[in-house]
C-alpha atoms as a printed R data frame, in Angstrom:
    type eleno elety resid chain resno       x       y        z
1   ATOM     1    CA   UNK     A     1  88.566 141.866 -243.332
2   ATOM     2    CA   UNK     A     2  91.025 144.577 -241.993
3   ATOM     3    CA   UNK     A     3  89.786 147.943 -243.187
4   ATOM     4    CA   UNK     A     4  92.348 150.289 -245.075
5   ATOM     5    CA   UNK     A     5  93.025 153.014 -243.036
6   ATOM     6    CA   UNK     A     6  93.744 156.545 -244.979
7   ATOM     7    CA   UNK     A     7  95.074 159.896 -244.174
8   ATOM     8    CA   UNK     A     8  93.143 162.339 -246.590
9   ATOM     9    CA   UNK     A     9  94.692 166.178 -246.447
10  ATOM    10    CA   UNK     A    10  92.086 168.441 -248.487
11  ATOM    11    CA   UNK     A    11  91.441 172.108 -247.468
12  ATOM    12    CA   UNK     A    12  87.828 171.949 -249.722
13  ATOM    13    CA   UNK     A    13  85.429 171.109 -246.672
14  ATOM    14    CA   UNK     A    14  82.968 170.209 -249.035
15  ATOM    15    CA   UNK     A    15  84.633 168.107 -251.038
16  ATOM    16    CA   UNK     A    16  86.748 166.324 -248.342
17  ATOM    17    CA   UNK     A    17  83.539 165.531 -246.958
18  ATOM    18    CA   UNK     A    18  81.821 164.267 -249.781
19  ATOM    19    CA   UNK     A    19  84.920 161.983 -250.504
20  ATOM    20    CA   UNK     A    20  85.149 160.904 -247.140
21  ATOM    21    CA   UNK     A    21  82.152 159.606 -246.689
22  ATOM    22    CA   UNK     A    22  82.447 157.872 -249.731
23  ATOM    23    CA   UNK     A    23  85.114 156.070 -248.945
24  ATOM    24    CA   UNK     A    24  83.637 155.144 -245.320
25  ATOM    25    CA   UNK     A    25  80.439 153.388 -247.267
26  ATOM    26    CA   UNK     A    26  83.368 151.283 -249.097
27  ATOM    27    CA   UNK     A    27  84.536 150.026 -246.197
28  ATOM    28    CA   UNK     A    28  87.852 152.514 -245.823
29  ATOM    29    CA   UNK     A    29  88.244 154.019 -242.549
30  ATOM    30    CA   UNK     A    30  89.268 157.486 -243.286
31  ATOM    31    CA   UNK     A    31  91.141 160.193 -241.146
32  ATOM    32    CA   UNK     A    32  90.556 163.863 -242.798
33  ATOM    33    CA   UNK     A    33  92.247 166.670 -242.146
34  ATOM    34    CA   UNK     A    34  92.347 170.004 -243.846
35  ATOM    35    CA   UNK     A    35  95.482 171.801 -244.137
36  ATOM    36    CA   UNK     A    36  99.317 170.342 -244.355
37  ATOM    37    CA   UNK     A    37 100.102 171.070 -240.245
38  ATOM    38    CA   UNK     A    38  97.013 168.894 -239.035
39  ATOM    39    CA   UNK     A    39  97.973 166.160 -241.285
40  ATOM    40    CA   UNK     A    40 101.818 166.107 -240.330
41  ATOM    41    CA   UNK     A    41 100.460 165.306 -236.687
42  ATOM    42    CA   UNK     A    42  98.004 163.122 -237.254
43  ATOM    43    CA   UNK     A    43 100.786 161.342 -239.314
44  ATOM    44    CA   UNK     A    44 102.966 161.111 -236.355
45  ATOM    45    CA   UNK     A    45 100.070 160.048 -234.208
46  ATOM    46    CA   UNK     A    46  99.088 157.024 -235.726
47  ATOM    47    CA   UNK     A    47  99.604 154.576 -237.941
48  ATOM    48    CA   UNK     A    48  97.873 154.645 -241.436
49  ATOM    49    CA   UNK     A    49  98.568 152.137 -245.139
50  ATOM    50    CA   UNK     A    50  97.881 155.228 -247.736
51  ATOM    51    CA   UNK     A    51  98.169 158.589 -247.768
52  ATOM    52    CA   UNK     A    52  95.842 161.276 -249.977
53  ATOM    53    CA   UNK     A    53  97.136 164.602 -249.836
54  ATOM    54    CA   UNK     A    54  95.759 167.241 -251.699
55  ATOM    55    CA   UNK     A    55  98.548 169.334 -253.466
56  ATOM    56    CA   UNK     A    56  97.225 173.278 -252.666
57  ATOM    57    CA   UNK     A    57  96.938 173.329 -248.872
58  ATOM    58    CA   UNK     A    58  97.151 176.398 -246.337
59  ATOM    59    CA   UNK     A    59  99.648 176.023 -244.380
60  ATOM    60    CA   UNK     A    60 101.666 173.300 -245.669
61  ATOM    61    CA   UNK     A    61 101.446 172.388 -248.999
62  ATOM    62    CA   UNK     A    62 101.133 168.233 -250.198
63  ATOM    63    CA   UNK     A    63 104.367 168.500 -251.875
64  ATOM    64    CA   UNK     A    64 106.044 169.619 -248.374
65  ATOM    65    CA   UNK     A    65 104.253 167.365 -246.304
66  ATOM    66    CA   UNK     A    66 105.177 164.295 -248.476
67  ATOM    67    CA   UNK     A    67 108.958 165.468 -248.087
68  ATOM    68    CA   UNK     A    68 108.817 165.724 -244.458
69  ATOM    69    CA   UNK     A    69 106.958 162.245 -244.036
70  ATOM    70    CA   UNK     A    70 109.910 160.312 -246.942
71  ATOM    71    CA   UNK     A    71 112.408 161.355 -244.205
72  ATOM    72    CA   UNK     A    72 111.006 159.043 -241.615
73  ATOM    73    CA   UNK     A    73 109.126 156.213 -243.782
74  ATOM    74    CA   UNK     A    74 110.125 155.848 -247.388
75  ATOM    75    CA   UNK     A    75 107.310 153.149 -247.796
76  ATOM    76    CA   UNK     A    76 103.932 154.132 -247.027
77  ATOM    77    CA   UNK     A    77 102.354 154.803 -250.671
78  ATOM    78    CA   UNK     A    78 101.485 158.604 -251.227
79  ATOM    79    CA   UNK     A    79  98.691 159.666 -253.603
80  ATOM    80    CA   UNK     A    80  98.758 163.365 -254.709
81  ATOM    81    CA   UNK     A    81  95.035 165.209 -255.802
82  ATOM    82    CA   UNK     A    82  95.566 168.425 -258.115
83  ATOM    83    CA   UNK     A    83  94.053 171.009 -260.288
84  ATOM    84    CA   UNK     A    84  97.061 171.170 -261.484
85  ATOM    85    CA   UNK     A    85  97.522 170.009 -265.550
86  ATOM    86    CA   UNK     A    86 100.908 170.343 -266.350
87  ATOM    87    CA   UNK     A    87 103.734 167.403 -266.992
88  ATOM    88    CA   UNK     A    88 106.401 169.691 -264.829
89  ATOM    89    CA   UNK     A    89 103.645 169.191 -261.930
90  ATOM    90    CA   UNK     A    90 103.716 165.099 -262.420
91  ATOM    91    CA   UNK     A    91 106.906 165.184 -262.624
92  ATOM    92    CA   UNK     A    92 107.213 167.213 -258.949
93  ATOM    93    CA   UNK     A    93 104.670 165.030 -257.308
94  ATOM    94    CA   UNK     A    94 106.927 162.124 -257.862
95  ATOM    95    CA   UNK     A    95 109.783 163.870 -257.290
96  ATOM    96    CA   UNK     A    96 108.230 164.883 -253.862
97  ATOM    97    CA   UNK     A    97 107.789 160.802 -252.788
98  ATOM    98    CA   UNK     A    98 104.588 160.094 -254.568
99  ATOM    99    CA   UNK     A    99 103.223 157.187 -255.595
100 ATOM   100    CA   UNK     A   100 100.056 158.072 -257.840
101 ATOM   101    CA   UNK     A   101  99.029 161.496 -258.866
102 ATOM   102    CA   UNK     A   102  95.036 162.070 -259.633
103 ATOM   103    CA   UNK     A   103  93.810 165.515 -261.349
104 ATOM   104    CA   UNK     A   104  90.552 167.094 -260.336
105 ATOM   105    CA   UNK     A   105  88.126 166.458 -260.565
106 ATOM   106    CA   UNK     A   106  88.269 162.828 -259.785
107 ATOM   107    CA   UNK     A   107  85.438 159.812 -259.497
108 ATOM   108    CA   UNK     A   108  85.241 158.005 -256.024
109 ATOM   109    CA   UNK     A   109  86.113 154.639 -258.396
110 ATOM   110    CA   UNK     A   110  89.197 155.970 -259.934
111 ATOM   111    CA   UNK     A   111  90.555 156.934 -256.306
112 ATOM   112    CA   UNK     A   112  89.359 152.913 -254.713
113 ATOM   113    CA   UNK     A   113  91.077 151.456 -257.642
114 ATOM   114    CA   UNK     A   114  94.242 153.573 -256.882
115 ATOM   115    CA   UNK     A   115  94.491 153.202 -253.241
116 ATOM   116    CA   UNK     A   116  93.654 149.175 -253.570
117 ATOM   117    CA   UNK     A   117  96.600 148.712 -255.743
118 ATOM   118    CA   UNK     A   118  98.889 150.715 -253.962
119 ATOM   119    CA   UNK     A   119  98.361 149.339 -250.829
120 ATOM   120    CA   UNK     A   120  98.534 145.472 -252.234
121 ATOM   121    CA   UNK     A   121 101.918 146.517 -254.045
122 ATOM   122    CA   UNK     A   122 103.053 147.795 -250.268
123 ATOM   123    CA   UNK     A   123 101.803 144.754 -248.509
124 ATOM   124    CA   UNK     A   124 103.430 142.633 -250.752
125 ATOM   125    CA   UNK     A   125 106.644 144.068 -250.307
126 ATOM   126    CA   UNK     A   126 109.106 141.507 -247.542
127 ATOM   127    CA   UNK     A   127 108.788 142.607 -244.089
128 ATOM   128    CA   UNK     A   128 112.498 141.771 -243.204
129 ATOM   129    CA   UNK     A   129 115.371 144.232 -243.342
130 ATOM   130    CA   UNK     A   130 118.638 143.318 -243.503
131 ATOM   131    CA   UNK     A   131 120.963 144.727 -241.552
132 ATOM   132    CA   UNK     A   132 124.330 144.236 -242.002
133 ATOM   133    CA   UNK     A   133 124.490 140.293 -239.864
134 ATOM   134    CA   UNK     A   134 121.168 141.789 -238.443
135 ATOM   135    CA   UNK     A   135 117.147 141.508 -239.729
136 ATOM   136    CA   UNK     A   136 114.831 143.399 -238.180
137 ATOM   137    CA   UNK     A   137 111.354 141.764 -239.174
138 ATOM   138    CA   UNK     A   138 108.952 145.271 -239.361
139 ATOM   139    CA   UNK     A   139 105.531 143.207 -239.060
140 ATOM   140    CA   UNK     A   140 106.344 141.447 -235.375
141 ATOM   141    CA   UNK     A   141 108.881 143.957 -234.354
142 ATOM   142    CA   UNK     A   142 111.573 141.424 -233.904
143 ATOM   143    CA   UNK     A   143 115.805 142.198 -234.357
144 ATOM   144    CA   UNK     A   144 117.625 138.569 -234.979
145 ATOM   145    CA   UNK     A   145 121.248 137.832 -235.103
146 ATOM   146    CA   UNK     A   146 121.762 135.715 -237.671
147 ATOM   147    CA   UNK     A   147 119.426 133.072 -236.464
148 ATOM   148    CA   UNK     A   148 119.514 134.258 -232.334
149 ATOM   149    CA   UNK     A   149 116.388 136.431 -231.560
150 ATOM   150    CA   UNK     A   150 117.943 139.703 -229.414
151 ATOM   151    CA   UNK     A   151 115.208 140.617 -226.731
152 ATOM   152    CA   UNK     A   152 114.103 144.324 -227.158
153 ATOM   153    CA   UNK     A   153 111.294 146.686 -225.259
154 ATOM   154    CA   UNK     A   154 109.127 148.251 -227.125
155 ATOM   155    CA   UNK     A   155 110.104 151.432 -227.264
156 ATOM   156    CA   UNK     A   156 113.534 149.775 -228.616
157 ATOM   157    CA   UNK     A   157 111.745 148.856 -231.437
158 ATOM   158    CA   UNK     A   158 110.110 152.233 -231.798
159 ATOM   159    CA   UNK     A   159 113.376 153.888 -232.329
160 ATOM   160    CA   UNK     A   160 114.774 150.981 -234.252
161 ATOM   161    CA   UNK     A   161 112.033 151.116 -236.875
162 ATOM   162    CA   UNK     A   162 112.169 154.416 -238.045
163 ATOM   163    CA   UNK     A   163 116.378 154.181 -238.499
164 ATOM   164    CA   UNK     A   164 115.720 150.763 -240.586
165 ATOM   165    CA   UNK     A   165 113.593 152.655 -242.452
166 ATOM   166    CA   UNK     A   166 116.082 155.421 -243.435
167 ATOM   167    CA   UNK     A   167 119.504 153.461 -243.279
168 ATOM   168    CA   UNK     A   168 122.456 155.577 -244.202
169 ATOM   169    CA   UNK     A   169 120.088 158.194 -243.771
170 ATOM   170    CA   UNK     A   170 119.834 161.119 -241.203
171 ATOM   171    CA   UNK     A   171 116.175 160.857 -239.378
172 ATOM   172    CA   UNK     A   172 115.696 164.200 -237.828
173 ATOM   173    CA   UNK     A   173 115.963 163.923 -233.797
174 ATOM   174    CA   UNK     A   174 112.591 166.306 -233.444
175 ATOM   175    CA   UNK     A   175 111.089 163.864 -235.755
176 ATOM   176    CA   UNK     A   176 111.944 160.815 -233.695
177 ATOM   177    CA   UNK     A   177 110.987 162.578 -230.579
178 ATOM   178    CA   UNK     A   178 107.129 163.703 -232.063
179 ATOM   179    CA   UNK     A   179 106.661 160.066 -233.758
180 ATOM   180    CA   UNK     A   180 107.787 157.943 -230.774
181 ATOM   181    CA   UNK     A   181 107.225 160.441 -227.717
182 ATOM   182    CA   UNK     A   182 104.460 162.967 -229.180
183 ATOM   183    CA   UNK     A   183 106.968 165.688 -228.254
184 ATOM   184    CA   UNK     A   184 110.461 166.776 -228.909
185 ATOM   185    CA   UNK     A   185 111.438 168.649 -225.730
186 ATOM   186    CA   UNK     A   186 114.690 168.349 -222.889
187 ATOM   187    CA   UNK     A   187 113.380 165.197 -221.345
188 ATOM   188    CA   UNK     A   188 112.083 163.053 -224.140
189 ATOM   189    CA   UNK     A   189 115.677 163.809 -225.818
190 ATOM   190    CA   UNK     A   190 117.493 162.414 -222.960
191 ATOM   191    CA   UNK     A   191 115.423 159.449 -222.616
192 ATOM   192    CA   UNK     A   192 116.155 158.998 -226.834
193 ATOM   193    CA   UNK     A   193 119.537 159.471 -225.878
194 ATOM   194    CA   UNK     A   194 119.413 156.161 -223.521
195 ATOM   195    CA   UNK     A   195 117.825 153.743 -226.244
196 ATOM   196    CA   UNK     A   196 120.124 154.783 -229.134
197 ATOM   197    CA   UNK     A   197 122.838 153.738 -226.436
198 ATOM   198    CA   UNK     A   198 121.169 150.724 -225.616
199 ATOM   199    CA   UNK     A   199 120.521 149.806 -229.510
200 ATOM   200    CA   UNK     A   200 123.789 150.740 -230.091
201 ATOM   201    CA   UNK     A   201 124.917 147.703 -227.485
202 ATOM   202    CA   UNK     A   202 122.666 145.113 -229.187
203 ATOM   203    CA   UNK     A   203 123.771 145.714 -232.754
204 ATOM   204    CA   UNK     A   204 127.374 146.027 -231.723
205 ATOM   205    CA   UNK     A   205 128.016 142.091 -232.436
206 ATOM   206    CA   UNK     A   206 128.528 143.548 -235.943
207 ATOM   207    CA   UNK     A   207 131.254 146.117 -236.582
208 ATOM   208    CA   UNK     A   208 130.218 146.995 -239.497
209 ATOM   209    CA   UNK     A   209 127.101 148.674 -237.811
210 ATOM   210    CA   UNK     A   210 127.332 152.051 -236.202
211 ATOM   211    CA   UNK     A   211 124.299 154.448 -235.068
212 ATOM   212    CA   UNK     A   212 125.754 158.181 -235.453
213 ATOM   213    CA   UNK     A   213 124.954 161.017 -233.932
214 ATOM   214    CA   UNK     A   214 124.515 163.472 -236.395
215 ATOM   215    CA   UNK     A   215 125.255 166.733 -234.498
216 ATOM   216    CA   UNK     A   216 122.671 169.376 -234.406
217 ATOM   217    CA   UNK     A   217 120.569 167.713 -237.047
218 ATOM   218    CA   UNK     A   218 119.583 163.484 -235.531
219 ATOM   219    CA   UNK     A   219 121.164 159.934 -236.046
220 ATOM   220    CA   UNK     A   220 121.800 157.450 -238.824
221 ATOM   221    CA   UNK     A   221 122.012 154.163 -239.309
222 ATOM   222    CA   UNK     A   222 124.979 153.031 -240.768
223 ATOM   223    CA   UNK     A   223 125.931 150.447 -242.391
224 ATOM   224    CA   UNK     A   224 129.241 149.387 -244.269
């Protein structure tokens, strides 16, 4: 059985330990980091199914970092931890793209039955997007025309994946460059520049599609 892998942000070494471990003797394979930075790269580095951010980091708070990550993948559930008591601080977790909220302290079992159920409501989700005459299946990493498959590389589908997952959105072009490249500099922006005009060929066989270049800021999706 695949193991669910988590990001856990928590600046307490002692208590990110404890709880990582934890989870590793339940069969989660856990990635822990300790301040809202470390965790924003990691994020960008690899792929994960939940996310456990603590709320009071140094230098990047939870609430931040789970704005920053919603403007590149609105799906991947979020799970806030807090000392925090008050309703106004629910209400800002969600508002910041969270899933769950837990208050400290917290039992190992309360987290497992959290993260379980998050992750089976996100797996259960369809893995097709529709896009405009266009799907784009996420799982296999596969763009059909109605029913004609269109060939793309891999790092066509890179790019493509993160626009599907914003559409009519702007996705920040330093953002695509760290997630797909692992750096936003001169030369991995021109070589972005030559897949968004190669994507922009293979979903022109529907007008109503256009990828825009959002000056100064990244590109969008669009869709009529």
């Amino acid at each position: 059985m695949k193991k669910i892998k988590i990001l856990y942000a928590e600046d307490e070494k002692s208590l990110g330990t404890i709880v990582k471990e934890s989870l590793e003797t339940r069969a989660f394979e856990v990635h822990l980091v300790e301040n809202g930075n470390d965790a924003l790269e990691a994020f960008y580095s690899a792929s994960f199914d939940v996310l456990v951010l603590d709320v009071m980091m140094p230098k990047m708070d939870g609430f931040t970092l789970g704005k920053k990550i919603r403007q590149i993948n609105h799906t991947i559930p979020i799970i806030y931890l807090t000392a925090k008591s008050q309703t106004q601080d629910v209400i800002d977790g969600f508002s910041a793209g969270g899933n769950d909220y837990i208050r400290k302290p917290f039992s190992i079992e309360e987290l497992i039955v959290r993260i379980n159920a998050l992750v089976a409501r996100s797996s259960s989700k369809p893995q097709i997007i529709g896009i405009g005459n266009y799907t784009y299946h996420t799982k296999s990493q596969e763009l059909y025309f109605e029913s004609t498959s269109i060939p793309m590389t891999y790092r066509e589908t890179e790019v493509l994946h993160l626009l599907t997952l914003n559409i009519n959105e702007v996705v920040q072009k330093d953002i695509l460059l760290t997630k797909i490249w692992g750096k936003a500099d001169f030369f991995n922006g021109r070589s972005l520049d030559v897949f968004i005009t190669k994507l922009r060929k293979k979903l022109s066989l529907d007008p109503t599609i256009k990828i825009i270049n959002c000056r100064g800021q990244g590109y969008k999706l669009f869709v009529v």
